PDB file of C-alpha atoms in Angstrom:
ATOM      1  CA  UNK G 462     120.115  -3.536  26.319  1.00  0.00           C
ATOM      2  CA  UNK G 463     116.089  -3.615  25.900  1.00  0.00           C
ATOM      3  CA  UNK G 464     116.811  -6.748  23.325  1.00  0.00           C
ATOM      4  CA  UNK G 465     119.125  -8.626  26.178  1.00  0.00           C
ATOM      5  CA  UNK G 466     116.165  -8.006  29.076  1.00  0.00           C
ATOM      6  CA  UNK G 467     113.870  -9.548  26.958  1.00  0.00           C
ATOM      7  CA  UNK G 468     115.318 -12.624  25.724  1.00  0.00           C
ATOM      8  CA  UNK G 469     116.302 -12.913  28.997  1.00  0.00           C
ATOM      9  CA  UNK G 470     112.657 -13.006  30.345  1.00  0.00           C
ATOM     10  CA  UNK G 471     111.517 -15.251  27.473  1.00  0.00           C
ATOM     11  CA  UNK G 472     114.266 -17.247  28.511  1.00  0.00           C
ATOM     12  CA  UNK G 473     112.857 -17.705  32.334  1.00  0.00           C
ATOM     13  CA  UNK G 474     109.472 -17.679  31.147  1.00  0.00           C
ATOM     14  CA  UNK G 475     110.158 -21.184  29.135  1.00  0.00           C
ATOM     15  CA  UNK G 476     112.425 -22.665  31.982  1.00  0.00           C
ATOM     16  CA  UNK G 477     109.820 -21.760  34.613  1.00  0.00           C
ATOM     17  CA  UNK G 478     107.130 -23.294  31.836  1.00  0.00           C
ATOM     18  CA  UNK G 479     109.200 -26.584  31.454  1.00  0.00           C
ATOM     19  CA  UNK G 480     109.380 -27.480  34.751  1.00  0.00           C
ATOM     20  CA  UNK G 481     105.413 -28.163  34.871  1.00  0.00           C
ATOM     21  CA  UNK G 482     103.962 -31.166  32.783  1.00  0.00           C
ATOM     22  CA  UNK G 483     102.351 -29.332  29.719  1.00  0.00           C
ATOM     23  CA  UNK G 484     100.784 -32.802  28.865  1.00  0.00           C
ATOM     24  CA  UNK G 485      96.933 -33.780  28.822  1.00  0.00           C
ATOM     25  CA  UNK G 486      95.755 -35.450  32.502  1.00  0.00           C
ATOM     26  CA  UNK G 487      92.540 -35.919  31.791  1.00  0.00           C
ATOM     27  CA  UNK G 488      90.271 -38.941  32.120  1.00  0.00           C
ATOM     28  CA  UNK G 489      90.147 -39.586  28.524  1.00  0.00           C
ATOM     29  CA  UNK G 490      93.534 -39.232  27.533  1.00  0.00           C
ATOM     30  CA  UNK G 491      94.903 -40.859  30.130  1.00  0.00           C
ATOM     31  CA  UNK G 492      92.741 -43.697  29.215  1.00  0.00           C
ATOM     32  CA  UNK G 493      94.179 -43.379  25.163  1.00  0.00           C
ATOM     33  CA  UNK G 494      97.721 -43.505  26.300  1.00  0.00           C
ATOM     34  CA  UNK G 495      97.644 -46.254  29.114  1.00  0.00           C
ATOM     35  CA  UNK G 496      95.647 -48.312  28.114  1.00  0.00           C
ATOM     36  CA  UNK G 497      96.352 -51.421  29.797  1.00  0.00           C
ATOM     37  CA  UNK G 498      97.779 -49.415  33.104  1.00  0.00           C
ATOM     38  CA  UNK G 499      95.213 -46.994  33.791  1.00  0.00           C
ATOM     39  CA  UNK G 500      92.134 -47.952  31.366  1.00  0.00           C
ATOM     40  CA  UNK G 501      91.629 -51.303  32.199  1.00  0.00           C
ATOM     41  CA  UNK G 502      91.436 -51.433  35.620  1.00  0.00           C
ATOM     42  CA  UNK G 503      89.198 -47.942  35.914  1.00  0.00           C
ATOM     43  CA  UNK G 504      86.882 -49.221  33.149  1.00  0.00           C
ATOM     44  CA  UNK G 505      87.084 -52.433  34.947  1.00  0.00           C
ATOM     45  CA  UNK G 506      86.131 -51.543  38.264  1.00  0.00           C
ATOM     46  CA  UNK G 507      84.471 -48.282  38.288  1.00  0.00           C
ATOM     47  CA  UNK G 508      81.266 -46.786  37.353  1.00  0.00           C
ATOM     48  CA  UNK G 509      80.486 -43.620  34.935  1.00  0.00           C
ATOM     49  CA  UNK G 510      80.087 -41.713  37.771  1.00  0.00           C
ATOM     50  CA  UNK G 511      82.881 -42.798  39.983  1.00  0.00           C
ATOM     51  CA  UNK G 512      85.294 -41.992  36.979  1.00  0.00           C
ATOM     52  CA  UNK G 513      84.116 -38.346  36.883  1.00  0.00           C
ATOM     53  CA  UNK G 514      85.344 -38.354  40.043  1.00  0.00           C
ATOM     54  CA  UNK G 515      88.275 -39.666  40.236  1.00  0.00           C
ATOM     55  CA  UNK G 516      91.148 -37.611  41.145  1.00  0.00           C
ATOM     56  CA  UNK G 517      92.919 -36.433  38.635  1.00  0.00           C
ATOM     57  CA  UNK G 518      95.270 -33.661  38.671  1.00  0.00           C
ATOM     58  CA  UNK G 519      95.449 -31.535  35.792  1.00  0.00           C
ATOM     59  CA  UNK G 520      98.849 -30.065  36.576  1.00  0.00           C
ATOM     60  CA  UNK G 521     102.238 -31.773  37.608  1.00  0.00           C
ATOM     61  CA  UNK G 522     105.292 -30.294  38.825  1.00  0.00           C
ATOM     62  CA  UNK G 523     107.084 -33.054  36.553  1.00  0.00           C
ATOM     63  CA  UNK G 524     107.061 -34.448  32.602  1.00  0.00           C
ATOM     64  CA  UNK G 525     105.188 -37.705  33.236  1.00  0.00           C
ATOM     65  CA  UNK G 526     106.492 -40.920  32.288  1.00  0.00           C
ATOM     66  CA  UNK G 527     103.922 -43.489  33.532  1.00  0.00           C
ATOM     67  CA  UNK G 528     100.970 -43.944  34.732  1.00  0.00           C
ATOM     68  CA  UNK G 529      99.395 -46.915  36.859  1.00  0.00           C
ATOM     69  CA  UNK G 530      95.969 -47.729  38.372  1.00  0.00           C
ATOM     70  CA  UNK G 531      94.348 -49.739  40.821  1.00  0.00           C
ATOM     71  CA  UNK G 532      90.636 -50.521  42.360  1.00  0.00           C
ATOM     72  CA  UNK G 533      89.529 -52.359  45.508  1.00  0.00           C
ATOM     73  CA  UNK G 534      86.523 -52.217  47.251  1.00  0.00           C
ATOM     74  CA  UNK G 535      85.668 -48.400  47.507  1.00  0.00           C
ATOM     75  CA  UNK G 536      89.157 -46.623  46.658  1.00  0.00           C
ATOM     76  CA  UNK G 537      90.814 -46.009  43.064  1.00  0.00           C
ATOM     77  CA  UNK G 538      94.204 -45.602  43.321  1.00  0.00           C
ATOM     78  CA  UNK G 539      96.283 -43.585  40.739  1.00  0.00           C
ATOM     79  CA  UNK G 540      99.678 -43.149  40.442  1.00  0.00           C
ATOM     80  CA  UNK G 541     102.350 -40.724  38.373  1.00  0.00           C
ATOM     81  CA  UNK G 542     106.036 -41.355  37.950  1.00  0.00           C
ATOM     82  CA  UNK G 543     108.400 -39.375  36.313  1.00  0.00           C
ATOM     83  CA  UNK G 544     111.728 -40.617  34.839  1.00  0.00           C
ATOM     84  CA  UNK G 545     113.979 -38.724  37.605  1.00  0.00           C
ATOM     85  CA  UNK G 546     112.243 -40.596  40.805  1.00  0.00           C
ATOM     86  CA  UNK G 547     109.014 -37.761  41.271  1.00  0.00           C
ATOM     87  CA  UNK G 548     106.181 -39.375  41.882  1.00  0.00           C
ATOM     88  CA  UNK G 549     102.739 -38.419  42.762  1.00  0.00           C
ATOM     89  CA  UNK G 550     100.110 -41.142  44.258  1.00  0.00           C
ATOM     90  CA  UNK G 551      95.941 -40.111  44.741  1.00  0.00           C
ATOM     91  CA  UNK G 552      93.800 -42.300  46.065  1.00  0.00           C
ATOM     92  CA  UNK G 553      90.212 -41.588  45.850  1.00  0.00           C
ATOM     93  CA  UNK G 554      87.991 -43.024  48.768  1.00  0.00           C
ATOM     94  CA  UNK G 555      83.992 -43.833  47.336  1.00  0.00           C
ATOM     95  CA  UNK G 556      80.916 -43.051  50.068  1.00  0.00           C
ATOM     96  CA  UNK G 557      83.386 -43.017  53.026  1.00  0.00           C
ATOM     97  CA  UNK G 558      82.678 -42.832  56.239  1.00  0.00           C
ATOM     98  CA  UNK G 559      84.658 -39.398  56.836  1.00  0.00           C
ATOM     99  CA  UNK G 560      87.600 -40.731  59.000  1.00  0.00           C
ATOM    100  CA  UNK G 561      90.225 -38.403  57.693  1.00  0.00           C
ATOM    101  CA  UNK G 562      94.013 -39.154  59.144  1.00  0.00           C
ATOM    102  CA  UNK G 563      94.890 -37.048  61.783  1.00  0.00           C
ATOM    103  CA  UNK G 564      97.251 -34.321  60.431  1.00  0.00           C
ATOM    104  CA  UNK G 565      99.491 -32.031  61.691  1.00  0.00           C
ATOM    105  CA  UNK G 566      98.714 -28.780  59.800  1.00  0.00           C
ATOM    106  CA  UNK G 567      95.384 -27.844  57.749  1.00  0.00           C
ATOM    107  CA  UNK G 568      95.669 -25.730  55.115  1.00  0.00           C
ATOM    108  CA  UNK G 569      92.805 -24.380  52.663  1.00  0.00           C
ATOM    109  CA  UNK G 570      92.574 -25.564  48.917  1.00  0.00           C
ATOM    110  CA  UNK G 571      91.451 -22.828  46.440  1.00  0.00           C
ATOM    111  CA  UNK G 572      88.051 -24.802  46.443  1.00  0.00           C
ATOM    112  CA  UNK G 573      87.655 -23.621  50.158  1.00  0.00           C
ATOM    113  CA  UNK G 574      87.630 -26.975  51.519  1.00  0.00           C
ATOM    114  CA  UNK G 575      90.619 -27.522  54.330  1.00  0.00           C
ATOM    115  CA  UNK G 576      92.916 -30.126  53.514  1.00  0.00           C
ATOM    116  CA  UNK G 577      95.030 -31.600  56.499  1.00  0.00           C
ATOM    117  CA  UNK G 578      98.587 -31.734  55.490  1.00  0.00           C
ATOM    118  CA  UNK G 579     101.475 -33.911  57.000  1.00  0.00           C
ATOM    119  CA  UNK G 580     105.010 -33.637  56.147  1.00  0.00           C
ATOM    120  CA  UNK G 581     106.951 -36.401  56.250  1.00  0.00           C
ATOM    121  CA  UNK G 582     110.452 -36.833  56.039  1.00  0.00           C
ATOM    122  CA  UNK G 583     110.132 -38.097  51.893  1.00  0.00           C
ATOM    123  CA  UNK G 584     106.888 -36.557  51.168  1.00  0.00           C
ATOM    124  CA  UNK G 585     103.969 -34.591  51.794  1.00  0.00           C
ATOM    125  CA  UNK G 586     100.355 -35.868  52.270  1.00  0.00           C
ATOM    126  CA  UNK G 587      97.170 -33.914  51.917  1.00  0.00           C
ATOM    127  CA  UNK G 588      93.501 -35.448  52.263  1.00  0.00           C
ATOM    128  CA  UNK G 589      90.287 -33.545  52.393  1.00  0.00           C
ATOM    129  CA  UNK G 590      86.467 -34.413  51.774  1.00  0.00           C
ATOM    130  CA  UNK G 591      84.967 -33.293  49.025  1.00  0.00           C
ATOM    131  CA  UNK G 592      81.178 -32.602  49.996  1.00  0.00           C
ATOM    132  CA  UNK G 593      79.511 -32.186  46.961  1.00  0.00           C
ATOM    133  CA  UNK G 594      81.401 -35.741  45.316  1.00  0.00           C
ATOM    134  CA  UNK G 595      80.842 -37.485  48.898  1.00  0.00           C
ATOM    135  CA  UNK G 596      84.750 -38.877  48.208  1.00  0.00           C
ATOM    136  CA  UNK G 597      88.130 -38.325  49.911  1.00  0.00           C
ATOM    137  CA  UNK G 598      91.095 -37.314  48.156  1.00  0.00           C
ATOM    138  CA  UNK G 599      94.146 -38.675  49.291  1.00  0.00           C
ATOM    139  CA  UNK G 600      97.287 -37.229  47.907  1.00  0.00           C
ATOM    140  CA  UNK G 601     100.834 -37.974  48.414  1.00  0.00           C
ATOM    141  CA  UNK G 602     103.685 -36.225  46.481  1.00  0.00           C
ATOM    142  CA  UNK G 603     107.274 -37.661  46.453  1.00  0.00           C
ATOM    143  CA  UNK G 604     109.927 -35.526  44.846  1.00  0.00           C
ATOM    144  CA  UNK G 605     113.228 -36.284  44.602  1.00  0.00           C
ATOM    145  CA  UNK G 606     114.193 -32.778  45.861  1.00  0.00           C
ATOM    146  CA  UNK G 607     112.693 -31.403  48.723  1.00  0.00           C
ATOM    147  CA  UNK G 608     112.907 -27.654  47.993  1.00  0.00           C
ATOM    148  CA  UNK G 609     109.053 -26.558  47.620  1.00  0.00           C
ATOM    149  CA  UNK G 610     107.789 -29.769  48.359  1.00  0.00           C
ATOM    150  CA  UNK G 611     105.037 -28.188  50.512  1.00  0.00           C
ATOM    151  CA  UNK G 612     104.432 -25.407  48.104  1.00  0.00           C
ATOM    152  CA  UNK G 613     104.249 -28.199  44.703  1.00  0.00           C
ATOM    153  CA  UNK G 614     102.081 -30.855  46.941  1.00  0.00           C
ATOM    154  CA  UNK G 615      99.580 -27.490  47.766  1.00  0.00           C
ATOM    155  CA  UNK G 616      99.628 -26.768  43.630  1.00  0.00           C
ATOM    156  CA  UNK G 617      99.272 -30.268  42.494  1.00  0.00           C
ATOM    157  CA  UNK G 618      96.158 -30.702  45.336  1.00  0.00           C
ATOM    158  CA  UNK G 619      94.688 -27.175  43.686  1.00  0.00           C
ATOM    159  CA  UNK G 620      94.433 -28.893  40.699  1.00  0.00           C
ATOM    160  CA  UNK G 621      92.379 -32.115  41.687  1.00  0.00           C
TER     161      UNK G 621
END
């Protein structure tokens, strides 16, 4: 009985484990395995400085399948897509002028800063101001379910 209750936990433990990307996010390996995707235009177009910036979430509710970026003017754009549809888009504002959206909910990040949040009928938008970075995040996560959508989107923003 004590043998069944434990591979039974193990069990959960690994399907609760596999539905989060285990893979590497960061800056640098990102960079290593798209290069011409994500490298190229972040290398191209922004600084040292703006790159240690960037928002990049360590943590996605989904295995990711590809990665694309984008630069103009003062915003990097990133985005994730997974093969079922799941995709996750942050766009990273340089020295803005603090005109966040207008959002129907605000809800605090585990950083303390208060995102505002909007639900839409698709997806779910958060955007905040980072003080210390003088940047705002913009993040917009699409899944292809909509059962924790609002809970994943609050976890994936965490992460940034």
């Amino acid at each position: 009985m004590k043998k069944s209750i434990t591979v039974t936990l193990l069990l959960l433990i690994f399907m609760i484990a596999g539905c989060s990307s285990s893979e590497d996010l960061s800056l640098d390996s990102l960079k290593e395995n798209y290069p011409e995707a994500f490298a190229k235009p972040i290398e191209d177009s922004l600084s040292e400085d703006e790159q240690k910036v960037l928002g990049l979430p360590s943590e996605l509710p989904f295995n990711v399948e590809k990665v694309e970026a984008s630069s103009v003017e003062n915003e990097a754009e990133v985005n994730y897509h997974s093969s079922s549809g799941d995709e996750v888009k942050v766009i990273t504002v340089y020295n803005p002028e603090n005109n966040l959206q207008e959002a129907d909910t605000r809800m605090t990040l585990d950083s303390g800063v208060i995102a505002g949040v909007t639900e839409g009928d698709a997806a779910v938008f958060f955007e905040w101001y980072d003080d210390e970075d003088q940047v705002v995040y913009q993040m917009t996560y699409t899944p292809m379910e909509e059962e924790d959508r609002l809970e994943r989107g609050l976890d994936i923003a965490n992460t940034i």
